[in-house]
Amino acid sequence: MTTSATTELYYDPYDFDIDADPYPIWKRMRDEAPLYYNEQHDFYALSRFEDVRRGLADWKTYISGKGSVLELIKSGMEIPPGSILFEDPPAHDEHRSLLSRVFTPRAMNAIEPEVRRFCSRILDPLVGAGRFDFIHDLAAEMPMRVIGMLLGIPEEDQVAIRDRLDKSLRLEEGSAPTLQQDLASVGGDGFAEYIEWRAEHPSDDLMTKLLQAEFVDTTGATRTLTRAEVLGYVGLLAGAGNETTTRLIGWAGKLLAEHQEQRRELAEDPSLIPGAIDELLRFESPSPVQARFVTKDVEHNDRTVPAGSVLLLMNGAANRDERKFPDPDRFDIHRTVEQHLAFGYGIHFCLGSHLARLEGRIALEEVLRRFPTWEVDWDHAVQAHTSTVRGWESLPVTVP
């Protein structure tokens, strides 16, 4: 796609050509239209780092309660309870507090041996095969096993659940997903039987903790979560726990194939991997666009965004803003990334950030231990296209 200054600036989140490499258009948006408006899909967008950061922090003006995905807000659908990504205070705060007790750095570090065991079980059979797929063989497998373990979903059922969630996210080129797709991806569809079974057979897992947790709700009453709320939690965790980490690991495979010297450094000195993970998240943010509903008229760049509008906060574009990051289009594992927006900002900062970093680190450590070099088989690589996450559907590599 031509993106020179002589062509009209156009950004469409459902355009596959743009999604393949959005960065030239995102740079033009930052430079030429820091407040961008798309007439076809009727949305505004902010792409500069400071604008996006402020927007993510201002939850009263830019609310999540009508959804945080463009087509969800446009649909006017009722958001299932317990979907904290799509809630505002005070409901958001009471629901988030339950999960924050579980997703602490200490709790995530405690599961490191189990995560490493999953990773080793996946990678060991691939040694000597001469090739493997970063997505099908690793990135789609390890996060699924980890979140399934945390939730208490039997291993034999995890693949079907992951595949159903993945299917619900896929786009048809040029068009927004259907309402049915959105309901399937955020409503916890398919988990009700697991929840009822776990209610009768409690265990040491997150689903049991959600069923048994007591909290004080917005009315002042002490209660447990309703089944609908638990269903919303489980659907959210299953989707978020699979998709974003899958994309992160896939981008690691792609970028380190293209930057072989940096890959060699990581193989020789694994202590560099945590910093590399944050640079990966900055450089290729797995969830690069967040939508908000605008509650009041607001000014941006001497223009008014009317109340009732949908505004896209483009954290993926913001993470390449040269106003924040020197030479932002250069991937550099030695870069000091003091703050990026890949996990969001403010009250909706990703609760699973510690888990995502843990899984990304372990995946790289274990891959590099077995396969210090690889080349991407570009003839068979396939990019995924969704309206919420960005990455690879298949990334086969050849190894010595």
C-alpha positions as CSV (number, residue, x, y, z in Angstrom):
1,M,0.0,0.0,0.0
2,T,1.3,3.5,-0.9
3,T,1.7,5.7,2.1
4,S,3.5,8.7,0.7
5,A,2.4,12.2,1.7
6,T,0.8,12.7,-1.7
7,T,-1.9,10.1,-0.9
8,E,-4.9,10.7,1.3
9,L,-4.3,9.7,4.9
10,Y,-6.6,6.8,5.6
11,Y,-6.6,4.3,8.5
12,D,-9.0,1.4,8.7
13,P,-8.6,-1.2,11.5
14,Y,-10.4,-3.8,9.3
15,D,-8.1,-3.4,6.2
16,F,-5.7,-6.3,6.0
17,D,-3.1,-4.4,3.9
18,I,-2.9,-1.7,6.5
19,D,-2.8,-4.3,9.3
20,A,0.1,-6.1,7.7
21,D,2.3,-3.0,8.3
22,P,0.4,-0.2,10.0
23,Y,3.5,1.8,11.1
24,P,3.9,4.1,8.1
25,I,0.2,5.2,8.3
26,W,0.4,5.4,12.1
27,K,3.4,7.7,11.7
28,R,1.5,9.9,9.3
29,M,-1.4,10.0,11.8
30,R,1.0,11.2,14.6
31,D,2.5,13.8,12.3
32,E,-0.4,15.0,10.1
33,A,-3.6,14.1,12.1
34,P,-2.9,13.6,15.8
35,L,-6.7,13.6,16.1
36,Y,-7.8,11.5,13.2
37,Y,-11.4,10.9,12.0
38,N,-12.6,8.0,9.9
39,E,-15.9,8.8,8.3
40,Q,-16.7,5.3,7.0
41,H,-16.6,3.7,10.4
42,D,-17.3,6.9,12.3
43,F,-14.5,6.9,14.9
44,Y,-11.8,9.3,16.1
45,A,-8.3,8.2,17.0
46,L,-5.3,9.4,19.0
47,S,-1.9,8.1,18.1
48,R,0.7,10.2,20.0
49,F,2.1,8.7,23.2
50,E,1.1,11.5,25.6
51,D,-2.4,11.8,24.1
52,V,-2.9,8.0,24.3
53,R,-1.5,7.8,27.9
54,R,-3.8,10.7,29.1
55,G,-6.8,9.1,27.4
56,L,-6.2,5.7,29.0
57,A,-5.9,7.5,32.4
58,D,-9.1,9.6,32.0
59,W,-11.7,6.8,32.6
60,K,-14.5,9.4,33.3
61,T,-14.3,11.0,29.8
62,Y,-13.3,7.9,27.9
63,I,-15.3,5.0,29.4
64,S,-15.0,1.3,28.9
65,G,-18.5,0.4,30.1
66,K,-19.9,0.2,26.5
67,G,-16.9,-1.9,25.4
68,S,-13.3,-1.4,24.6
69,V,-13.5,-2.7,21.0
70,L,-14.8,-0.5,18.2
71,E,-17.5,-2.8,16.9
72,L,-18.7,-3.7,20.4
73,I,-19.4,0.0,21.2
74,K,-21.0,0.5,17.8
75,S,-23.3,-2.6,18.3
76,G,-24.8,-1.2,21.5
77,M,-24.7,-4.8,23.0
78,E,-25.1,-5.3,26.7
79,I,-21.8,-6.3,28.1
80,P,-21.8,-9.5,30.2
81,P,-21.2,-8.9,33.9
82,G,-17.7,-9.7,35.2
83,S,-15.9,-8.4,32.1
84,I,-13.6,-6.0,33.8
85,L,-12.1,-4.8,30.6
86,F,-15.6,-3.4,29.7
87,E,-16.5,-1.9,33.1
88,D,-16.0,1.4,34.8
89,P,-15.8,2.2,38.5
90,P,-17.3,1.4,40.9
91,A,-18.2,-2.0,39.4
92,H,-14.8,-2.3,37.8
93,D,-13.0,-1.7,41.1
94,E,-14.9,-4.3,43.0
95,H,-14.4,-6.9,40.3
96,R,-10.8,-6.1,39.6
97,S,-9.9,-6.3,43.3
98,L,-10.8,-10.0,43.3
99,L,-8.4,-10.8,40.4
100,S,-5.6,-8.6,41.8
101,R,-5.4,-10.9,44.8
102,V,-4.4,-13.7,42.4
103,F,-2.3,-12.1,39.7
104,T,0.5,-10.7,41.9
105,P,4.2,-10.9,41.0
106,R,4.8,-13.4,43.8
107,A,1.9,-15.6,42.7
108,M,3.1,-15.6,39.1
109,N,6.7,-16.4,40.1
110,A,5.4,-19.3,42.1
111,I,4.1,-21.0,39.0
112,E,7.4,-20.6,37.1
113,P,8.4,-24.3,37.5
114,E,5.1,-25.5,36.1
115,V,5.3,-23.0,33.1
116,R,8.8,-24.2,32.4
117,R,7.6,-27.8,32.5
118,F,4.9,-27.1,30.0
119,C,7.4,-25.3,27.7
120,S,9.9,-28.2,27.9
121,R,7.2,-30.8,27.3
122,I,6.4,-28.9,24.1
123,L,9.9,-28.2,22.8
124,D,11.8,-31.4,23.7
125,P,10.1,-33.5,21.0
126,L,10.9,-30.9,18.3
127,V,14.7,-31.2,18.8
128,G,16.2,-32.8,15.8
129,A,13.2,-32.3,13.6
130,G,14.8,-29.5,11.6
131,R,11.8,-27.2,11.8
132,F,8.9,-26.1,14.0
133,D,6.2,-23.5,14.0
134,F,6.5,-20.7,16.6
135,I,2.7,-20.5,16.7
136,H,1.3,-23.9,16.3
137,D,4.0,-25.8,18.2
138,L,4.7,-23.3,21.0
139,A,2.9,-19.9,21.2
140,A,-0.6,-21.4,20.8
141,E,0.2,-24.2,23.2
142,M,2.1,-22.9,26.2
143,P,-0.3,-20.0,27.1
144,M,-3.2,-22.3,26.7
145,R,-1.8,-24.9,29.1
146,V,-0.9,-22.2,31.6
147,I,-4.2,-20.4,31.7
148,G,-6.0,-23.8,31.6
149,M,-4.0,-24.9,34.6
150,L,-4.8,-21.7,36.5
151,L,-8.5,-21.9,35.7
152,G,-8.8,-25.6,36.4
153,I,-9.8,-26.7,32.9
154,P,-8.9,-30.3,32.0
155,E,-6.0,-30.5,29.5
156,E,-8.1,-32.7,27.1
157,D,-10.6,-29.8,26.7
158,Q,-8.1,-26.9,26.5
159,V,-7.5,-27.2,22.7
160,A,-11.1,-27.0,21.8
161,I,-11.7,-23.9,24.0
162,R,-8.6,-22.2,22.5
163,D,-9.7,-22.9,19.0
164,R,-13.2,-21.6,19.6
165,L,-11.9,-18.4,21.1
166,D,-9.4,-18.0,18.2
167,K,-12.1,-18.5,15.6
168,S,-14.4,-15.9,17.3
169,L,-11.6,-13.2,16.9
170,R,-10.9,-13.7,13.2
171,L,-11.9,-11.0,10.7
172,E,-13.3,-11.1,7.2
173,E,-11.3,-8.7,5.2
174,G,-12.7,-5.2,5.1
175,S,-15.6,-5.7,7.5
176,A,-16.2,-5.6,11.3
177,P,-16.9,-8.8,13.2
178,T,-20.5,-9.8,13.7
179,L,-22.3,-9.3,17.0
180,Q,-22.4,-13.1,17.4
181,Q,-18.6,-13.2,17.2
182,D,-18.3,-10.5,19.8
183,L,-20.6,-12.2,22.2
184,A,-18.7,-15.5,21.8
185,S,-15.4,-13.8,22.5
186,V,-16.4,-11.8,25.6
187,G,-19.3,-13.7,27.1
188,G,-17.5,-16.8,28.4
189,D,-19.6,-18.9,26.0
190,G,-19.0,-22.6,26.6
191,F,-17.7,-22.4,30.2
192,A,-20.9,-22.8,32.2
193,E,-20.6,-26.6,32.6
194,Y,-17.1,-26.3,33.9
195,I,-18.2,-23.7,36.4
196,E,-21.1,-25.8,37.7
197,W,-18.8,-28.8,38.0
198,R,-16.2,-26.9,39.9
199,A,-18.9,-25.5,42.2
200,E,-19.6,-29.1,43.2
201,H,-15.9,-30.2,43.1
202,P,-13.8,-27.3,44.5
203,S,-10.1,-27.4,44.0
204,D,-7.0,-25.2,44.3
205,D,-7.6,-23.2,41.1
206,L,-8.8,-19.8,40.0
207,M,-12.3,-20.9,39.1
208,T,-12.8,-22.2,42.6
209,K,-11.4,-19.0,44.1
210,L,-13.8,-16.9,42.0
211,L,-16.8,-19.1,43.1
212,Q,-15.9,-18.8,46.8
213,A,-14.5,-15.3,47.0
214,E,-16.5,-12.9,49.2
215,F,-16.4,-9.1,48.6
216,V,-18.4,-6.0,49.4
217,D,-20.3,-4.8,46.3
218,T,-21.4,-1.3,45.4
219,T,-24.5,-1.6,47.5
220,G,-22.5,-2.4,50.6
221,A,-23.6,-6.0,50.7
222,T,-21.1,-8.8,51.3
223,R,-21.6,-11.5,48.8
224,T,-20.0,-13.9,46.3
225,L,-20.0,-13.6,42.5
226,T,-23.1,-14.6,40.6
227,R,-22.7,-17.4,38.1
228,A,-23.0,-14.8,35.3
229,E,-20.2,-12.8,36.8
230,V,-18.0,-15.9,37.2
231,L,-18.7,-16.8,33.6
232,G,-17.6,-13.3,32.5
233,Y,-14.4,-13.6,34.4
234,V,-13.6,-17.1,33.1
235,G,-14.3,-16.1,29.4
236,L,-12.2,-13.0,29.8
237,L,-9.2,-14.8,31.3
238,A,-9.4,-17.6,28.9
239,G,-9.3,-15.3,25.9
240,A,-6.8,-12.7,27.2
241,G,-4.6,-15.4,28.6
242,N,-4.3,-17.2,25.3
243,E,-4.3,-14.5,22.6
244,T,-2.0,-11.7,23.7
245,T,0.8,-14.0,25.0
246,T,0.5,-16.1,21.8
247,R,1.1,-12.9,19.7
248,L,4.0,-11.9,22.0
249,I,5.9,-15.2,21.5
250,G,5.2,-15.1,17.7
251,W,6.7,-11.6,17.4
252,A,9.7,-12.8,19.3
253,G,10.2,-15.6,16.7
254,K,9.9,-13.1,13.8
255,L,12.0,-10.2,15.2
256,L,14.8,-12.4,16.5
257,A,15.1,-14.1,13.1
258,E,15.5,-10.7,11.6
259,H,18.0,-9.5,14.2
260,Q,20.4,-12.4,14.4
261,E,23.2,-10.6,16.4
262,Q,20.7,-9.6,19.1
263,R,19.4,-13.2,19.1
264,R,23.0,-14.4,19.6
265,E,23.4,-12.0,22.6
266,L,20.3,-13.4,24.2
267,A,21.4,-16.9,23.7
268,E,24.8,-16.2,25.3
269,D,23.4,-14.0,28.1
270,P,19.8,-14.9,29.1
271,S,19.8,-12.1,31.8
272,L,19.1,-9.8,28.8
273,I,15.8,-11.5,28.1
274,P,13.5,-9.6,30.5
275,G,14.6,-6.3,28.9
276,A,14.1,-7.8,25.5
277,I,10.6,-8.8,26.3
278,D,9.7,-5.2,27.1
279,E,11.3,-4.0,23.9
280,L,9.3,-6.7,22.0
281,L,6.1,-5.4,23.7
282,R,6.9,-1.8,22.7
283,F,8.0,-2.6,19.2
284,E,5.1,-4.9,18.3
285,S,2.3,-4.5,20.8
286,P,0.1,-7.6,20.7
287,S,-3.0,-5.5,21.5
288,P,-2.4,-2.2,19.7
289,V,-5.7,-0.4,19.7
290,Q,-8.2,0.3,22.5
291,A,-11.6,1.8,22.0
292,R,-13.5,4.1,24.3
293,F,-16.9,5.8,24.4
294,V,-16.7,9.6,24.9
295,T,-19.0,10.9,27.6
296,K,-18.7,14.6,26.9
297,D,-17.5,17.0,24.3
298,V,-13.7,17.2,24.5
299,E,-11.0,19.2,22.7
300,H,-8.1,17.7,20.9
301,N,-5.8,19.7,18.6
302,D,-8.3,22.5,18.4
303,R,-11.1,20.2,17.3
304,T,-14.1,18.9,19.2
305,V,-14.8,15.3,19.7
306,P,-18.5,15.2,20.4
307,A,-20.0,13.3,23.3
308,G,-21.3,9.9,22.1
309,S,-18.3,9.4,19.8
310,V,-16.0,6.4,19.7
311,L,-12.4,7.2,20.2
312,L,-9.5,4.8,19.5
313,L,-6.5,5.1,21.8
314,M,-3.8,3.6,19.6
315,N,-1.2,2.3,22.1
316,G,0.6,0.4,19.3
317,A,1.2,3.7,17.4
318,A,2.1,5.5,20.6
319,N,4.8,3.0,21.3
320,R,6.5,4.1,18.1
321,D,6.2,7.8,18.8
322,E,9.6,9.5,18.3
323,R,8.4,12.2,20.8
324,K,8.8,9.5,23.5
325,F,11.3,7.0,22.1
326,P,14.5,7.9,20.2
327,D,14.7,6.1,16.8
328,P,11.5,4.3,17.6
329,D,11.4,2.1,14.5
330,R,14.7,0.4,15.6
331,F,14.4,-2.8,17.5
332,D,17.0,-2.8,20.3
333,I,17.1,-5.3,23.1
334,H,19.4,-2.9,25.0
335,R,16.9,0.0,24.9
336,T,15.9,1.2,28.3
337,V,12.1,1.2,28.1
338,E,11.0,3.1,31.2
339,Q,7.3,3.0,30.1
340,H,5.4,1.6,27.2
341,L,1.7,1.2,26.7
342,A,1.5,-2.4,25.5
343,F,-0.3,-3.3,28.7
344,G,-2.4,-0.1,28.7
345,Y,-2.3,2.5,31.5
346,G,-4.5,3.6,34.4
347,I,-7.2,1.6,36.0
348,H,-7.3,-0.9,33.1
349,F,-3.6,-1.7,33.1
350,C,-3.3,-5.4,32.3
351,L,-3.7,-7.6,35.4
352,G,-1.9,-10.4,33.5
353,S,1.2,-8.3,32.7
354,H,3.3,-10.3,35.2
355,L,2.1,-13.6,33.7
356,A,2.7,-12.4,30.2
357,R,6.3,-11.4,31.0
358,L,6.9,-14.6,32.8
359,E,5.6,-16.7,29.9
360,G,7.5,-14.7,27.3
361,R,10.8,-14.9,29.3
362,I,10.5,-18.7,29.8
363,A,9.6,-19.3,26.2
364,L,12.6,-17.4,25.0
365,E,14.9,-19.0,27.5
366,E,13.8,-22.5,26.5
367,V,13.8,-21.9,22.8
368,L,17.2,-20.4,22.8
369,R,18.6,-23.2,24.9
370,R,17.5,-25.7,22.3
371,F,17.5,-23.6,19.1
372,P,20.0,-20.7,19.3
373,T,19.5,-20.0,15.5
374,W,16.5,-20.2,13.2
375,E,15.2,-18.9,9.9
376,V,11.6,-18.1,9.1
377,D,10.0,-20.0,6.2
378,W,8.3,-17.0,4.7
379,D,6.6,-19.0,2.0
380,H,4.4,-20.6,4.6
381,A,4.1,-17.9,7.2
382,V,0.6,-16.5,7.7
383,Q,-0.3,-13.3,9.5
384,A,-3.5,-13.3,11.7
385,H,-6.1,-10.6,11.4
386,T,-8.4,-9.6,14.2
387,S,-9.8,-6.4,15.5
388,T,-8.2,-6.8,19.0
389,V,-4.8,-8.4,18.7
390,R,-2.1,-8.4,16.0
391,G,0.4,-11.1,15.2
392,W,0.9,-14.4,13.4
393,E,-1.4,-17.3,12.7
394,S,1.6,-19.5,11.5
395,L,5.3,-18.8,11.7
396,P,7.3,-21.9,10.6
397,V,11.0,-21.8,11.1
398,T,13.9,-24.0,10.1
399,V,16.6,-24.9,12.6
400,P,20.0,-26.6,12.3
